[in-house]
């Protein structure tokens, strides 16, 4: 199967780091992308912005799109193999996240902190879509994602391997009181419902972000980003 992704940064990342691109569609001139496509032996087709909007289903394509092979998902064991040698490791687990913008932003931050990968459910969870690719700014190519049937069972298996589960929720301890210098599975819940009861019961810690303003909640990707850097700080002290 194929799908379309769009945006200059996404296309550059695909042409540089993978062989996923089949055809590049261009309504603008971009010598760098043209050179990358030539080097990767990927065909370029000239078109107009209206046609790109029809192909991608979006008018935010920046005049460039790529027809690609579907994004690959991995086994959890493949993610574990990405833990840097000598480091405890960080995995992100998403419980029924629905907004592709949140997933894209989470992948981007996961790449920045060197997370070993992201785990989400096969059902009731946003997948690896063109919007996710665009928002991730290329991180969809660099961060491995595992798609599993049962998050609770997956977490149980990880805990048997020495991983500790840290859930983000409204009624946990202040996240700043934790030292995350252990193999960490950071669990982020659904934008509206939070983390499911069964999954939360398997968690070792529940942490919250203190908020003193008038807004009572944060965007899921913002919360995830803050907590990922908290883990990064503990596992990579200055």
Short mmCIF file of C-alpha atoms in Angstrom, two decimals:
data_model
loop_
_atom_site.label_atom_id
_atom_site.label_comp_id
_atom_site.label_asym_id
_atom_site.label_seq_id
_atom_site.Cartn_x
_atom_site.Cartn_y
_atom_site.Cartn_z
CA UNK A 1 0.00 0.00 0.00
CA UNK A 2 1.03 3.63 -0.51
CA UNK A 3 0.16 6.96 1.01
CA UNK A 4 1.11 10.59 0.55
CA UNK A 5 3.15 12.71 2.95
CA UNK A 6 3.93 16.36 2.46
CA UNK A 7 6.07 19.27 3.62
CA UNK A 8 9.68 20.08 2.76
CA UNK A 9 11.28 18.86 6.00
CA UNK A 10 9.41 15.56 5.89
CA UNK A 11 10.39 14.93 2.26
CA UNK A 12 14.05 15.75 2.94
CA UNK A 13 14.08 13.37 5.89
CA UNK A 14 12.53 10.55 3.86
CA UNK A 15 14.97 11.00 0.99
CA UNK A 16 17.94 11.20 3.34
CA UNK A 17 17.18 8.43 5.85
CA UNK A 18 15.01 5.86 4.08
CA UNK A 19 14.08 4.25 0.78
CA UNK A 20 10.37 4.76 1.43
CA UNK A 21 9.72 7.35 -1.31
CA UNK A 22 8.32 6.12 -4.63
CA UNK A 23 7.58 9.41 -6.37
CA UNK A 24 8.11 13.08 -5.47
CA UNK A 25 5.37 15.49 -6.60
CA UNK A 26 6.48 19.13 -6.87
CA UNK A 27 4.54 22.34 -7.52
CA UNK A 28 7.54 24.52 -6.58
CA UNK A 29 11.24 24.57 -7.33
CA UNK A 30 13.55 23.15 -4.66
CA UNK A 31 17.04 22.27 -5.85
CA UNK A 32 18.00 20.49 -2.63
CA UNK A 33 15.05 18.10 -2.80
CA UNK A 34 15.57 17.57 -6.51
CA UNK A 35 19.22 16.64 -5.89
CA UNK A 36 18.28 14.31 -3.02
CA UNK A 37 15.65 12.61 -5.19
CA UNK A 38 18.14 12.17 -8.03
CA UNK A 39 20.71 10.69 -5.64
CA UNK A 40 18.08 8.29 -4.27
CA UNK A 41 16.86 7.40 -7.79
CA UNK A 42 13.34 8.61 -6.98
CA UNK A 43 11.21 9.97 -9.83
CA UNK A 44 9.98 13.57 -9.73
CA UNK A 45 6.66 14.62 -11.21
CA UNK A 46 5.78 18.27 -11.77
CA UNK A 47 2.25 19.30 -10.86
CA UNK A 48 0.31 22.25 -9.44
CA UNK A 49 -0.85 23.13 -5.93
CA UNK A 50 -4.47 22.19 -6.59
CA UNK A 51 -3.47 18.69 -7.63
CA UNK A 52 -1.24 18.36 -4.55
CA UNK A 53 -4.15 19.40 -2.35
CA UNK A 54 -6.30 16.69 -3.95
CA UNK A 55 -3.57 14.06 -3.52
CA UNK A 56 -2.70 14.89 0.09
CA UNK A 57 -6.09 16.04 1.38
CA UNK A 58 -4.42 19.16 2.80
CA UNK A 59 -3.48 22.63 1.58
CA UNK A 60 -0.45 22.74 3.90
CA UNK A 61 1.83 20.73 1.62
CA UNK A 62 4.28 23.62 0.90
CA UNK A 63 4.15 22.67 -2.76
CA UNK A 64 5.88 19.30 -2.27
CA UNK A 65 4.58 15.80 -1.53
CA UNK A 66 5.84 12.24 -1.76
CA UNK A 67 4.09 9.00 -2.55
CA UNK A 68 5.56 6.52 -0.09
CA UNK A 69 5.26 2.96 1.13
CA UNK A 70 3.26 2.76 4.38
CA UNK A 71 5.19 3.50 7.55
CA UNK A 72 6.50 0.39 9.24
CA UNK A 73 5.79 -0.56 12.84
CA UNK A 74 8.06 -2.78 14.91
CA UNK A 75 7.99 -5.37 17.65
CA UNK A 76 8.58 -4.20 21.21
CA UNK A 77 11.83 -6.20 21.21
CA UNK A 78 13.06 -4.03 18.34
CA UNK A 79 12.51 -0.95 20.50
CA UNK A 80 14.39 -2.49 23.42
CA UNK A 81 17.34 -3.07 21.11
CA UNK A 82 17.50 0.71 20.57
CA UNK A 83 18.26 1.51 24.22
CA UNK A 84 21.70 3.21 24.22
CA UNK A 85 24.42 1.11 25.79
CA UNK A 86 25.06 2.09 29.40
CA UNK A 87 21.76 4.02 29.70
CA UNK A 88 18.60 2.95 31.60
CA UNK A 89 16.38 3.73 28.64
CA UNK A 90 13.06 5.48 27.98
CA UNK A 91 9.96 4.14 26.25
CA UNK A 92 6.77 6.13 25.62
CA UNK A 93 3.44 4.30 25.89
CA UNK A 94 0.32 6.02 24.55
CA UNK A 95 -3.09 4.95 25.82
CA UNK A 96 -5.70 5.67 23.11
CA UNK A 97 -4.20 8.95 21.95
CA UNK A 98 -6.47 10.28 19.20
CA UNK A 99 -4.96 13.52 17.88
CA UNK A 100 -2.34 13.05 15.14
CA UNK A 101 -0.82 16.42 16.04
CA UNK A 102 -0.14 15.13 19.55
CA UNK A 103 1.49 11.95 18.24
CA UNK A 104 3.62 13.87 15.76
CA UNK A 105 4.83 16.27 18.46
CA UNK A 106 5.54 13.38 20.85
CA UNK A 107 7.64 11.63 18.19
CA UNK A 108 9.60 14.82 17.62
CA UNK A 109 10.42 15.16 21.32
CA UNK A 110 11.10 11.43 21.64
CA UNK A 111 13.75 11.82 18.95
CA UNK A 112 15.24 14.83 20.75
CA UNK A 113 15.70 12.96 24.04
CA UNK A 114 16.86 9.73 22.43
CA UNK A 115 13.89 7.63 23.51
CA UNK A 116 14.06 4.00 22.40
CA UNK A 117 10.58 4.10 20.89
CA UNK A 118 6.85 4.68 21.20
CA UNK A 119 4.22 2.01 21.89
CA UNK A 120 0.52 2.33 21.10
CA UNK A 121 -2.53 0.12 20.53
CA UNK A 122 -3.66 -1.28 17.22
CA UNK A 123 -7.21 -0.07 17.90
CA UNK A 124 -8.57 3.18 19.35
CA UNK A 125 -5.31 5.03 18.74
CA UNK A 126 -4.11 7.37 16.03
CA UNK A 127 -1.72 5.60 13.66
CA UNK A 128 1.22 6.75 11.56
CA UNK A 129 -0.59 9.11 9.21
CA UNK A 130 0.60 11.87 6.84
CA UNK A 131 -0.41 14.47 9.44
CA UNK A 132 1.69 12.69 12.08
CA UNK A 133 4.61 12.65 9.64
CA UNK A 134 4.25 16.39 8.92
CA UNK A 135 4.07 17.42 12.59
CA UNK A 136 6.93 15.10 13.56
CA UNK A 137 9.26 17.01 11.19
CA UNK A 138 10.94 13.75 10.17
CA UNK A 139 10.98 12.03 13.56
CA UNK A 140 8.50 9.45 12.25
CA UNK A 141 11.51 8.08 10.34
CA UNK A 142 13.90 8.05 13.31
CA UNK A 143 11.76 6.87 16.25
CA UNK A 144 10.58 3.26 16.10
CA UNK A 145 6.91 2.65 16.91
CA UNK A 146 5.41 -0.62 18.13
CA UNK A 147 1.72 -1.29 17.60
CA UNK A 148 0.38 -3.83 20.11
CA UNK A 149 -2.94 -5.50 20.84
CA UNK A 150 -2.96 -5.09 24.62
CA UNK A 151 -1.09 -2.30 26.44
CA UNK A 152 -1.60 -3.81 29.89
CA UNK A 153 -0.09 -7.14 28.87
CA UNK A 154 2.76 -5.36 27.11
CA UNK A 155 3.49 -3.33 30.24
CA UNK A 156 3.46 -6.47 32.38
CA UNK A 157 6.03 -8.04 30.05
CA UNK A 158 8.23 -4.95 30.20
CA UNK A 159 8.10 -4.87 34.00
CA UNK A 160 9.28 -8.49 34.07
CA UNK A 161 12.29 -7.30 32.07
CA UNK A 162 13.13 -4.64 34.68
CA UNK A 163 11.25 -1.62 33.37
CA UNK A 164 9.33 0.72 35.70
CA UNK A 165 6.03 2.32 34.72
CA UNK A 166 5.44 6.04 35.29
CA UNK A 167 1.97 7.34 34.44
CA UNK A 168 1.07 10.98 33.89
CA UNK A 169 -2.23 11.88 35.53
CA UNK A 170 -3.91 14.71 37.42
CA UNK A 171 -3.68 13.27 40.95
CA UNK A 172 -0.12 11.98 41.19
CA UNK A 173 2.94 13.21 43.01
CA UNK A 174 4.78 16.27 41.75
CA UNK A 175 6.92 15.07 38.83
CA UNK A 176 9.88 17.06 40.19
CA UNK A 177 10.09 14.85 43.28
CA UNK A 178 11.07 11.82 41.19
CA UNK A 179 14.48 10.54 40.14
CA UNK A 180 13.89 8.70 36.86
CA UNK A 181 17.31 7.06 36.65
CA UNK A 182 15.84 3.63 35.90
CA UNK A 183 14.42 1.94 32.78
CA UNK A 184 11.31 4.08 32.36
CA UNK A 185 8.06 3.47 30.53
CA UNK A 186 6.35 6.87 30.44
CA UNK A 187 2.59 6.46 29.95
CA UNK A 188 0.49 9.24 28.44
CA UNK A 189 -3.28 8.88 28.40
CA UNK A 190 -6.14 9.85 26.13
CA UNK A 191 -6.69 13.60 25.65
CA UNK A 192 -10.05 13.48 27.42
CA UNK A 193 -10.27 10.26 29.46
CA UNK A 194 -6.68 9.98 30.63
CA UNK A 195 -5.18 6.57 31.38
CA UNK A 196 -7.43 3.52 31.57
CA UNK A 197 -8.00 1.99 35.00
CA UNK A 198 -6.40 -1.38 34.23
CA UNK A 199 -3.25 0.21 32.86
CA UNK A 200 -2.96 2.66 35.72
CA UNK A 201 -3.19 -0.17 38.26
CA UNK A 202 -0.04 -1.68 36.74
CA UNK A 203 1.96 1.54 37.13
CA UNK A 204 4.69 1.92 39.74
CA UNK A 205 4.37 5.71 39.97
CA UNK A 206 1.83 8.35 39.00
CA UNK A 207 3.14 11.88 38.49
CA UNK A 208 1.49 15.22 37.87
CA UNK A 209 2.55 18.60 36.52
CA UNK A 210 1.85 21.40 39.02
CA UNK A 211 -0.25 24.20 37.54
CA UNK A 212 -0.85 27.52 39.26
CA UNK A 213 -2.68 29.29 36.43
CA UNK A 214 -6.36 29.30 35.53
CA UNK A 215 -6.15 26.53 32.94
CA UNK A 216 -6.66 23.12 34.52
CA UNK A 217 -4.94 20.90 31.96
CA UNK A 218 -2.14 20.75 29.40
CA UNK A 219 -2.02 19.41 25.87
CA UNK A 220 -0.95 15.74 25.87
CA UNK A 221 2.15 16.38 23.78
CA UNK A 222 3.20 19.30 25.99
CA UNK A 223 2.85 17.17 29.14
CA UNK A 224 4.74 14.33 27.46
CA UNK A 225 7.51 16.70 26.40
CA UNK A 226 8.03 18.07 29.90
CA UNK A 227 8.12 14.59 31.40
CA UNK A 228 10.42 13.21 28.71
CA UNK A 229 12.94 15.91 29.53
CA UNK A 230 12.56 15.18 33.24
CA UNK A 231 13.53 11.59 32.50
CA UNK A 232 16.34 12.76 30.23
CA UNK A 233 17.72 15.02 32.97
CA UNK A 234 17.77 12.17 35.50
CA UNK A 235 19.33 9.69 33.09
CA UNK A 236 21.83 12.17 31.60
CA UNK A 237 23.04 14.44 34.44
CA UNK A 238 25.32 17.33 33.58
#
